[in-house]
Short mmCIF file of C-alpha atoms and ligand atoms in Angstrom, two decimals:
data_model
loop_
_atom_site.label_atom_id
_atom_site.label_comp_id
_atom_site.label_asym_id
_atom_site.label_seq_id
_atom_site.Cartn_x
_atom_site.Cartn_y
_atom_site.Cartn_z
CA UNK A 141 -32.18 8.25 -193.30
CA UNK A 142 -32.81 5.24 -191.73
CA UNK A 143 -36.68 6.43 -191.70
CA UNK A 144 -35.86 6.88 -195.60
CA UNK A 145 -34.69 3.97 -196.86
CA UNK A 146 -37.04 2.02 -194.84
CA UNK A 147 -39.75 3.70 -196.33
CA UNK A 148 -38.12 2.36 -199.42
CA UNK A 149 -37.22 -1.41 -198.29
CA UNK A 150 -40.57 -1.33 -196.65
CA UNK A 151 -43.17 -2.76 -199.78
CA UNK A 152 -39.97 -5.64 -200.16
CA UNK A 153 -39.71 -6.74 -196.87
CA UNK A 154 -44.13 -6.76 -196.51
CA UNK A 155 -43.42 -9.09 -199.67
CA UNK A 156 -41.70 -11.42 -197.75
CA UNK A 157 -42.75 -14.39 -195.42
CA UNK A 158 -42.36 -12.21 -192.25
CA UNK A 159 -40.20 -14.50 -190.10
CA UNK A 160 -37.88 -14.06 -193.24
CA UNK A 161 -38.15 -10.01 -193.50
CA UNK A 162 -37.17 -9.59 -189.59
CA UNK A 163 -34.09 -11.63 -190.66
CA UNK A 164 -33.18 -10.17 -193.09
CA UNK A 165 -34.03 -6.59 -190.76
CA UNK A 166 -32.05 -7.91 -188.49
CA UNK A 167 -28.75 -7.94 -190.76
CA UNK A 168 -28.63 -5.66 -192.22
CA UNK A 169 -29.22 -3.92 -188.82
CA UNK A 170 -25.68 -5.07 -188.20
CA UNK A 171 -24.38 -3.94 -191.20
CA UNK A 172 -25.01 -0.46 -190.59
CA UNK A 173 -22.01 1.10 -189.48
CA UNK A 174 -21.73 2.56 -185.63
CA UNK A 175 -23.93 6.50 -185.17
CA UNK A 176 -24.89 7.80 -181.82
CA UNK A 177 -28.22 8.46 -180.89
CA UNK A 178 -30.08 11.38 -182.47
CA UNK A 179 -29.74 14.15 -178.75
CA UNK A 180 -32.84 13.88 -177.21
CA UNK A 181 -35.04 17.54 -175.82
CA UNK A 182 -34.43 17.21 -171.84
CA UNK A 183 -37.75 17.73 -171.01
CA UNK A 184 -37.84 14.02 -172.78
CA UNK A 185 -35.85 12.64 -170.25
CA UNK A 186 -37.63 10.14 -167.65
CA UNK A 187 -35.63 9.19 -163.66
CA UNK A 188 -36.74 5.12 -163.50
CA UNK A 189 -34.84 1.97 -161.76
CA UNK A 190 -31.96 4.09 -160.60
CA UNK A 191 -31.19 5.39 -164.82
CA UNK A 192 -32.19 8.28 -166.72
CA UNK A 193 -33.48 7.08 -170.05
CA UNK A 194 -33.15 9.96 -172.37
CA UNK A 195 -35.94 9.44 -173.99
CA UNK A 196 -39.37 6.94 -173.53
CA UNK A 197 -40.12 5.65 -175.88
CA UNK A 198 -37.98 1.83 -175.76
CA UNK A 199 -38.22 -1.13 -177.99
CA UNK A 200 -39.80 -4.60 -176.31
CA UNK A 201 -39.27 -7.47 -176.31
CA UNK A 202 -38.37 -10.22 -179.62
CA UNK A 203 -37.66 -8.24 -182.26
CA UNK A 204 -33.92 -8.45 -181.21
CA UNK A 205 -34.54 -12.35 -179.60
CA UNK A 206 -30.67 -13.14 -179.99
CA UNK A 207 -29.00 -10.03 -178.45
CA UNK A 208 -27.83 -9.52 -181.68
CA UNK A 209 -28.07 -5.63 -182.27
CA UNK A 210 -29.14 -3.99 -179.25
CA UNK A 211 -26.72 -0.84 -180.54
CA UNK A 212 -28.07 0.05 -183.95
CA UNK A 213 -31.71 0.03 -182.47
CA UNK A 214 -30.42 2.60 -179.67
CA UNK A 215 -29.34 4.86 -183.12
CA UNK A 216 -32.67 4.73 -184.52
CA UNK A 217 -33.71 7.15 -181.48
CA UNK A 218 -35.07 4.46 -179.10
CA UNK A 219 -34.44 5.74 -175.04
CA UNK A 220 -33.33 2.11 -174.78
CA UNK A 221 -34.07 -1.37 -175.42
CA UNK A 222 -35.10 -5.24 -174.56
CA UNK A 223 -33.61 -7.97 -175.86
CA UNK A 224 -34.15 -10.85 -175.88
CA UNK A 225 -36.32 -14.09 -174.81
CA UNK A 226 -33.96 -16.10 -173.27
CA UNK A 227 -34.03 -19.18 -172.13
CA UNK A 228 -31.02 -21.76 -170.04
CA UNK A 229 -30.54 -24.26 -173.55
CA UNK A 230 -30.46 -22.93 -176.95
CA UNK A 231 -33.68 -24.09 -178.17
CA UNK A 232 -35.84 -24.12 -182.20
CA UNK A 233 -39.23 -23.25 -180.42
CA UNK A 234 -42.22 -23.74 -182.89
CA UNK A 235 -42.93 -24.80 -185.81
CA UNK A 236 -42.96 -22.21 -188.92
CA UNK A 237 -44.81 -20.40 -189.93
CA UNK A 238 -45.08 -18.17 -186.17
CA UNK A 239 -45.28 -15.33 -187.40
CA UNK A 240 -48.89 -13.13 -189.08
CA UNK A 241 -48.91 -9.74 -190.53
CA UNK A 242 -52.67 -8.45 -189.68
CA UNK A 243 -51.39 -5.78 -192.60
CA UNK A 244 -55.89 -4.43 -192.14
CA UNK A 245 -55.77 -4.12 -188.12
CA UNK A 246 -51.60 -3.07 -188.07
CA UNK A 247 -51.35 -6.19 -186.57
CA UNK A 248 -49.76 -10.23 -186.05
CA UNK A 249 -49.50 -12.74 -184.45
CA UNK A 250 -46.45 -14.97 -183.26
CA UNK A 251 -46.28 -18.81 -182.24
CA UNK A 252 -42.55 -18.42 -181.50
CA UNK A 253 -42.52 -20.46 -178.43
CA UNK A 254 -39.39 -18.51 -177.47
CA UNK A 255 -36.88 -19.58 -180.03
CA UNK A 256 -33.43 -18.85 -178.62
CA UNK A 257 -29.68 -19.09 -179.59
CA UNK A 258 -29.44 -19.81 -175.14
CA UNK A 259 -27.90 -17.91 -172.54
CA UNK A 260 -24.73 -18.75 -173.42
CA UNK A 261 -24.87 -17.15 -177.05
CA UNK A 262 -26.56 -14.31 -175.60
CA UNK A 263 -24.23 -13.60 -172.98
CA UNK A 264 -21.05 -13.78 -175.44
CA UNK A 265 -22.85 -11.19 -177.57
CA UNK A 266 -23.41 -8.67 -174.42
CA UNK A 267 -19.62 -8.87 -172.67
CA UNK A 268 -19.36 -7.58 -176.01
CA UNK A 269 -21.18 -4.38 -175.78
CA UNK A 270 -20.49 -3.70 -171.73
CA UNK A 271 -19.17 -0.18 -171.05
CA UNK A 272 -21.44 1.50 -174.12
CA UNK A 273 -23.43 3.53 -173.45
CA UNK A 274 -27.59 3.47 -174.12
CA UNK A 275 -29.80 1.01 -171.26
CA UNK A 276 -30.46 -1.93 -173.04
CA UNK A 277 -32.37 -4.47 -170.77
CA UNK A 278 -32.76 -8.13 -170.99
CA UNK A 279 -35.71 -10.14 -170.95
CA UNK A 280 -35.74 -13.98 -169.77
CA UNK A 281 -38.29 -17.76 -169.67
CA UNK A 282 -38.32 -20.71 -169.30
CA UNK A 283 -36.87 -23.92 -171.58
CA UNK A 284 -39.74 -25.54 -172.83
CA UNK A 285 -39.06 -28.86 -171.32
CA UNK A 286 -37.19 -27.42 -168.39
CA UNK A 287 -37.52 -29.44 -165.49
CA UNK A 288 -37.06 -27.15 -162.79
CA UNK A 289 -38.43 -23.17 -164.48
CA UNK A 290 -38.54 -20.90 -161.49
CA UNK A 291 -34.61 -22.48 -161.83
CA UNK A 292 -34.31 -21.54 -165.47
CA UNK A 293 -35.54 -17.69 -164.50
CA UNK A 294 -33.03 -18.23 -161.63
CA UNK A 295 -29.56 -19.05 -164.06
CA UNK A 296 -30.72 -16.32 -166.58
CA UNK A 297 -31.02 -13.84 -163.73
CA UNK A 298 -27.57 -15.27 -163.21
CA UNK A 299 -25.22 -15.07 -166.22
CA UNK A 300 -26.80 -11.71 -167.77
CA UNK A 301 -27.50 -9.19 -164.10
CA UNK A 302 -23.99 -8.40 -164.13
CA UNK A 303 -24.26 -6.66 -168.10
CA UNK A 304 -27.29 -4.80 -168.43
CA UNK A 305 -30.14 -2.36 -167.64
CA UNK A 306 -32.97 -4.90 -166.40
CA UNK A 307 -33.79 -8.15 -166.71
CA UNK A 308 -37.80 -8.97 -167.31
CA UNK A 309 -39.16 -12.17 -165.44
CA UNK A 310 -41.52 -13.21 -168.67
CA UNK A 311 -44.06 -15.27 -167.28
CA UNK A 312 -45.87 -14.00 -169.68
CA UNK A 313 -45.60 -15.16 -173.17
CA UNK A 314 -49.73 -17.39 -174.11
CA UNK A 315 -47.11 -19.18 -176.50
CA UNK A 316 -45.01 -21.77 -173.58
CA UNK A 317 -47.52 -24.24 -172.52
CA UNK A 318 -47.93 -23.32 -169.00
CA UNK A 319 -45.41 -20.44 -168.70
CA UNK A 320 -48.55 -18.01 -167.46
CA UNK A 321 -49.37 -20.45 -164.53
CA UNK A 322 -46.29 -19.58 -164.00
CA UNK A 323 -47.36 -15.47 -162.42
CA UNK A 324 -49.88 -17.67 -159.78
CA UNK A 325 -48.88 -16.67 -156.51
CA UNK A 326 -46.55 -18.96 -155.58
CA UNK A 327 -45.02 -19.69 -158.61
CA UNK A 328 -44.41 -15.87 -158.69
CA UNK A 329 -43.06 -15.13 -155.44
CA UNK A 330 -40.79 -18.53 -155.60
CA UNK A 331 -39.32 -16.47 -159.49
CA UNK A 332 -38.99 -13.29 -158.24
CA UNK A 333 -36.83 -13.92 -154.72
CA UNK A 334 -34.37 -15.71 -156.61
CA UNK A 335 -34.00 -13.36 -159.67
CA UNK A 336 -33.46 -10.56 -156.81
CA UNK A 337 -30.74 -13.52 -155.11
CA UNK A 338 -28.91 -13.62 -158.46
CA UNK A 339 -29.07 -10.93 -159.16
CA UNK A 340 -26.53 -9.16 -156.58
CA UNK A 341 -24.70 -12.22 -156.14
CA UNK A 342 -24.42 -11.55 -159.63
CA UNK A 343 -20.26 -9.94 -161.04
CA UNK A 344 -20.28 -6.87 -163.34
CA UNK A 345 -20.34 -3.65 -163.91
CA UNK A 346 -24.13 -3.43 -164.18
CA UNK A 347 -26.85 -4.08 -161.45
CA UNK A 348 -29.77 -5.17 -163.05
CA UNK A 349 -33.40 -3.83 -161.72
CA UNK A 350 -35.59 -6.53 -161.82
CA UNK A 351 -38.68 -6.40 -163.64
CA UNK A 352 -41.49 -8.72 -163.89
CA UNK A 353 -44.26 -8.52 -167.20
CA UNK A 354 -47.25 -9.50 -167.29
CA UNK A 355 -50.55 -10.70 -169.62
CA UNK A 356 -53.24 -8.25 -170.52
CA UNK A 357 -55.59 -11.64 -169.75
CA UNK A 358 -55.58 -11.34 -165.80
CA UNK A 359 -58.61 -11.50 -164.49
CA UNK A 360 -58.23 -8.65 -161.78
CA UNK A 361 -58.16 -11.55 -159.00
CA UNK A 362 -55.20 -12.23 -160.26
CA UNK A 363 -53.72 -8.85 -161.39
CA UNK A 364 -54.46 -7.70 -157.71
CA UNK A 365 -51.78 -10.87 -156.37
CA UNK A 366 -49.18 -10.24 -158.56
CA UNK A 367 -49.15 -6.86 -157.63
CA UNK A 368 -48.88 -7.82 -154.27
CA UNK A 369 -46.43 -10.37 -154.61
CA UNK A 370 -44.13 -7.36 -156.62
CA UNK A 371 -44.47 -5.00 -153.87
CA UNK A 372 -43.62 -7.14 -151.23
CA UNK A 373 -40.23 -8.67 -153.32
CA UNK A 374 -39.12 -5.22 -153.75
CA UNK A 375 -39.10 -6.04 -157.71
CA UNK A 376 -38.06 -2.01 -159.75
CA UNK A 377 -41.32 -2.62 -161.47
CA UNK A 378 -44.75 -4.03 -164.03
CA UNK A 379 -43.85 -4.04 -168.17
CA UNK A 380 -47.60 -4.40 -168.73
CA UNK A 381 -48.33 -6.05 -171.34
CA UNK A 382 -47.69 -9.09 -173.10
CA UNK A 383 -49.83 -10.08 -176.55
CA UNK A 384 -52.80 -11.45 -176.16
CA UNK A 385 -54.56 -14.83 -176.78
CA UNK A 386 -58.28 -12.85 -177.13
CA UNK A 387 -59.51 -11.95 -180.67
CA UNK A 388 -61.85 -8.40 -180.98
CA UNK A 389 -64.28 -8.69 -182.58
CA UNK A 390 -63.35 -5.97 -184.81
CA UNK A 391 -60.28 -7.58 -186.79
CA UNK A 392 -60.86 -7.38 -189.65
CA UNK A 393 -58.82 -9.97 -190.77
CA UNK A 394 -60.92 -13.23 -189.87
CA UNK A 395 -58.99 -15.27 -191.28
CA UNK A 396 -55.73 -15.14 -190.17
CA UNK A 397 -57.36 -14.14 -186.96
CA UNK A 398 -58.03 -18.06 -186.47
CA UNK A 399 -54.64 -18.44 -185.73
CA UNK A 400 -53.48 -20.13 -182.48
CA UNK A 401 -50.56 -17.74 -180.72
CA UNK A 402 -50.13 -13.20 -179.16
CA UNK A 403 -51.73 -10.89 -180.66
CA UNK A 404 -49.95 -8.26 -180.73
CA UNK A 405 -50.41 -4.05 -182.32
CA UNK A 406 -53.33 -1.73 -183.11
CA UNK A 407 -55.97 -4.34 -181.51
CA UNK A 408 -54.42 -4.80 -177.78
CA UNK A 409 -54.02 -1.12 -176.96
CA UNK A 410 -57.49 -0.96 -175.42
CA UNK A 411 -57.06 -4.10 -173.06
CA UNK A 412 -53.48 -3.16 -172.21
CA UNK A 413 -53.59 0.26 -171.86
CA UNK A 414 -56.59 -0.87 -169.56
CA UNK A 415 -54.97 -2.78 -167.98
CA UNK A 416 -51.75 -0.63 -167.09
CA UNK A 417 -54.33 1.14 -165.72
CA UNK A 418 -55.99 -1.08 -163.03
CA UNK A 419 -51.82 -1.78 -162.32
CA UNK A 420 -51.01 1.74 -161.39
CA UNK A 421 -54.18 2.23 -160.05
CA UNK A 422 -52.96 -0.73 -157.87
CA UNK A 423 -49.01 -0.46 -157.85
CA UNK A 424 -49.93 3.74 -156.53
CA UNK A 425 -46.72 4.91 -157.50
CA UNK A 426 -44.92 2.47 -155.22
CA UNK A 427 -42.62 1.38 -158.41
CA UNK A 428 -42.27 2.29 -161.67
CA UNK A 429 -44.37 0.69 -165.18
CA UNK A 430 -43.75 0.49 -168.76
CA UNK A 431 -46.64 0.68 -170.81
CA UNK A 432 -46.74 -1.90 -173.92
CA UNK A 433 -49.25 -3.08 -176.31
CA UNK A 434 -50.48 -1.28 -180.08
CA UNK A 435 -48.84 2.43 -179.48
CA UNK A 436 -48.33 3.29 -183.38
CA UNK A 437 -48.75 7.06 -182.65
CA UNK A 438 -48.16 9.68 -180.24
CA UNK A 439 -51.06 9.52 -179.46
CA UNK A 440 -51.65 6.29 -178.57
CA UNK A 441 -48.27 7.23 -176.22
CA UNK A 442 -49.28 9.98 -174.06
CA UNK A 443 -52.68 7.62 -173.25
CA UNK A 444 -50.26 5.60 -171.40
CA UNK A 445 -48.68 8.21 -169.21
CA UNK A 446 -51.90 9.24 -168.67
CA UNK A 447 -53.02 5.73 -167.59
CA UNK A 448 -49.24 5.16 -165.34
CA UNK A 449 -46.73 4.23 -167.61
CA UNK A 450 -42.92 6.42 -166.77
CA UNK A 451 -42.11 4.53 -170.06
CA UNK A 452 -43.55 3.45 -172.56
CA UNK A 453 -41.98 0.17 -175.16
CA UNK A 454 -43.65 -0.83 -178.71
CA UNK A 455 -42.93 -3.50 -182.01
CA UNK A 456 -45.65 -4.54 -183.95
CA UNK A 457 -46.03 -0.39 -185.13
CA UNK A 458 -42.30 -0.39 -185.75
CA UNK A 459 -42.94 -2.79 -188.52
CA UNK A 460 -45.40 -1.21 -190.71
CA UNK A 461 -44.61 2.16 -189.98
CA UNK A 462 -40.69 1.47 -189.88
CA UNK A 463 -38.21 3.63 -187.51
CA UNK A 464 -39.38 7.09 -188.20
CA UNK A 465 -42.66 6.39 -185.86
CA UNK A 466 -39.48 7.09 -183.76
CA UNK A 467 -39.32 10.40 -183.85
CA UNK A 468 -43.54 10.76 -184.24
CA UNK A 469 -44.29 10.17 -181.23
CA UNK A 470 -41.11 12.72 -179.07
CA UNK A 471 -42.48 15.15 -180.89
CA UNK A 472 -46.18 15.07 -179.94
CA UNK A 473 -44.93 13.62 -176.86
CA UNK A 474 -42.96 17.39 -176.55
CA UNK A 475 -46.50 19.42 -177.68
CA UNK A 476 -48.87 17.60 -175.07
CA UNK A 477 -46.40 18.51 -172.94
CA UNK A 478 -46.97 22.22 -173.71
CA UNK A 479 -50.09 21.77 -173.87
CA UNK A 480 -50.15 20.76 -170.64
CA UNK A 481 -47.61 23.14 -169.26
CA UNK A 482 -45.23 20.52 -168.00
CA UNK A 483 -41.50 20.59 -167.77
CA UNK A 484 -41.32 16.83 -167.93
CA UNK A 485 -43.44 14.08 -168.43
CA UNK A 486 -43.70 12.51 -164.13
CA UNK A 487 -47.05 15.11 -163.27
CA UNK A 488 -48.52 13.70 -166.22
CA UNK A 489 -48.19 9.45 -165.07
CA UNK A 490 -50.92 8.14 -164.00
CA UNK A 491 -53.43 11.37 -164.49
CA UNK A 492 -55.98 9.86 -166.20
CA UNK A 493 -55.94 5.61 -164.82
CA UNK A 494 -58.95 6.09 -162.52
CA UNK A 495 -61.21 7.52 -166.02
CA UNK A 496 -58.74 5.06 -168.28
CA UNK A 497 -59.81 1.83 -165.86
CA UNK A 498 -63.17 2.27 -166.10
CA UNK A 499 -62.82 2.69 -170.39
CA UNK A 500 -63.37 5.78 -170.57
CA UNK A 501 -60.65 6.93 -173.60
C1 LIG B 629 -42.62 -11.87 -182.83
C2 LIG B 629 -43.08 -10.86 -182.06
C3 LIG B 629 -42.51 -11.46 -180.38
C4 LIG B 629 -42.46 -11.85 -179.02
N1 LIG B 629 -41.02 -11.73 -178.44
C5 LIG B 629 -41.84 -11.57 -177.50
C6 LIG B 629 -40.77 -12.57 -175.71
O1 LIG B 629 -39.72 -12.54 -176.18
N2 LIG B 629 -40.68 -11.98 -175.09
C7 LIG B 629 -41.71 -10.80 -174.50
O2 LIG B 629 -42.07 -11.15 -172.89
N3 LIG B 629 -42.44 -10.20 -175.26
C8 LIG B 629 -41.97 -10.59 -176.70
N4 LIG B 629 -43.47 -10.43 -177.01
C9 LIG B 629 -44.89 -8.88 -176.81
C10 LIG B 629 -43.72 -7.82 -176.61
O3 LIG B 629 -42.76 -7.62 -176.28
C11 LIG B 629 -44.74 -7.29 -176.94
O4 LIG B 629 -45.54 -6.79 -174.94
C12 LIG B 629 -45.97 -7.14 -177.75
O5 LIG B 629 -45.72 -7.10 -178.46
C13 LIG B 629 -46.88 -6.04 -177.76
O6 LIG B 629 -46.22 -4.46 -178.11
P1 LIG B 629 -46.99 -4.24 -180.00
O7 LIG B 629 -48.18 -4.07 -179.63
O8 LIG B 629 -46.04 -2.60 -179.25
O9 LIG B 629 -46.85 -4.91 -180.06
C14 LIG B 629 -43.55 -10.67 -178.61
C15 LIG B 629 -44.09 -9.74 -180.10
C16 LIG B 629 -44.09 -10.26 -181.36
C17 LIG B 629 -44.76 -9.17 -181.95
#
């Protein structure tokens, strides 16, 4: 029903400013009566981070930035939802306009700059849903003007890890100056150590997995160091990737492509999938990966899995294709599994990582 409604209102939503359209979408989702998610075929279930995901298709961070509608989003059929990015103190983010639709490219450029109602508001909203079913995580970052950014991650992890299934350390957002420098070895090691420590001390019904989300623009040397640090600190998994600061030559919307910010959607697919495959080759099965970036079809989702993802996430394609895409992806994954004679996705994970890392896909 929601998918049908979306096709009716999509022209209206796409006629207004992208940020207003998004706010209207969140407001509408908040009005939906509570509904259980559609039942998934058992073959789509994925075991990861000590949880059983009913299906591998998740909603990426940034859609429900203020943690307002995770349950409504789960009811659309997502196997998991990542809320946030949340930072400790409320901050406004960058001046508007700060989101741009590159419609002919199936892409978005955003420079929100982690606009956030702050940790107390996020925590209160997540507390209100405590005890409800469905896998929900939260993406955390640092305040732009923070004197101690490492402490900001610890503060967020301490406050939220008893309430959610996973906490994602976001050191890859391109829109907070200097944030991606935290992907450097010393900073990263300190952040991960302190988030794990905070998780151990946190009280609450849940014990969040600690995940790290990385950029698609890293050199292979930086990726080597990040994977080594993640493995040494024994975090629970990696999310590959955030938006890119690069602008592929193929973009059709040349004027909009000059806007500053992170590019997401179809033009990010190749870069993020290659980075995922390179990560998978280095991790070699020692922790699960979540593949994000340009997933706009079942075929793209299947490529992410073959590149090394146990789970996938999407954001931009939801804006262009609407929630009907979720069922379409699940259907295609089941068809691929049947064609390959598989009863679960696990044996396909990373199967083509070496070829995809070489660009053969
Ligand atoms: C408008 C917008 C806001 C986003 N905000 C966040 C964020 O707060 N934290 C984060 O880690 N990623 C954020 N992202 C990145 C997405 O989670 C995702 O990694 C990226 O968009 C690639 O996926 P896609 O091509 O399916 O959109 C944002 C993306 C968009 C388009």
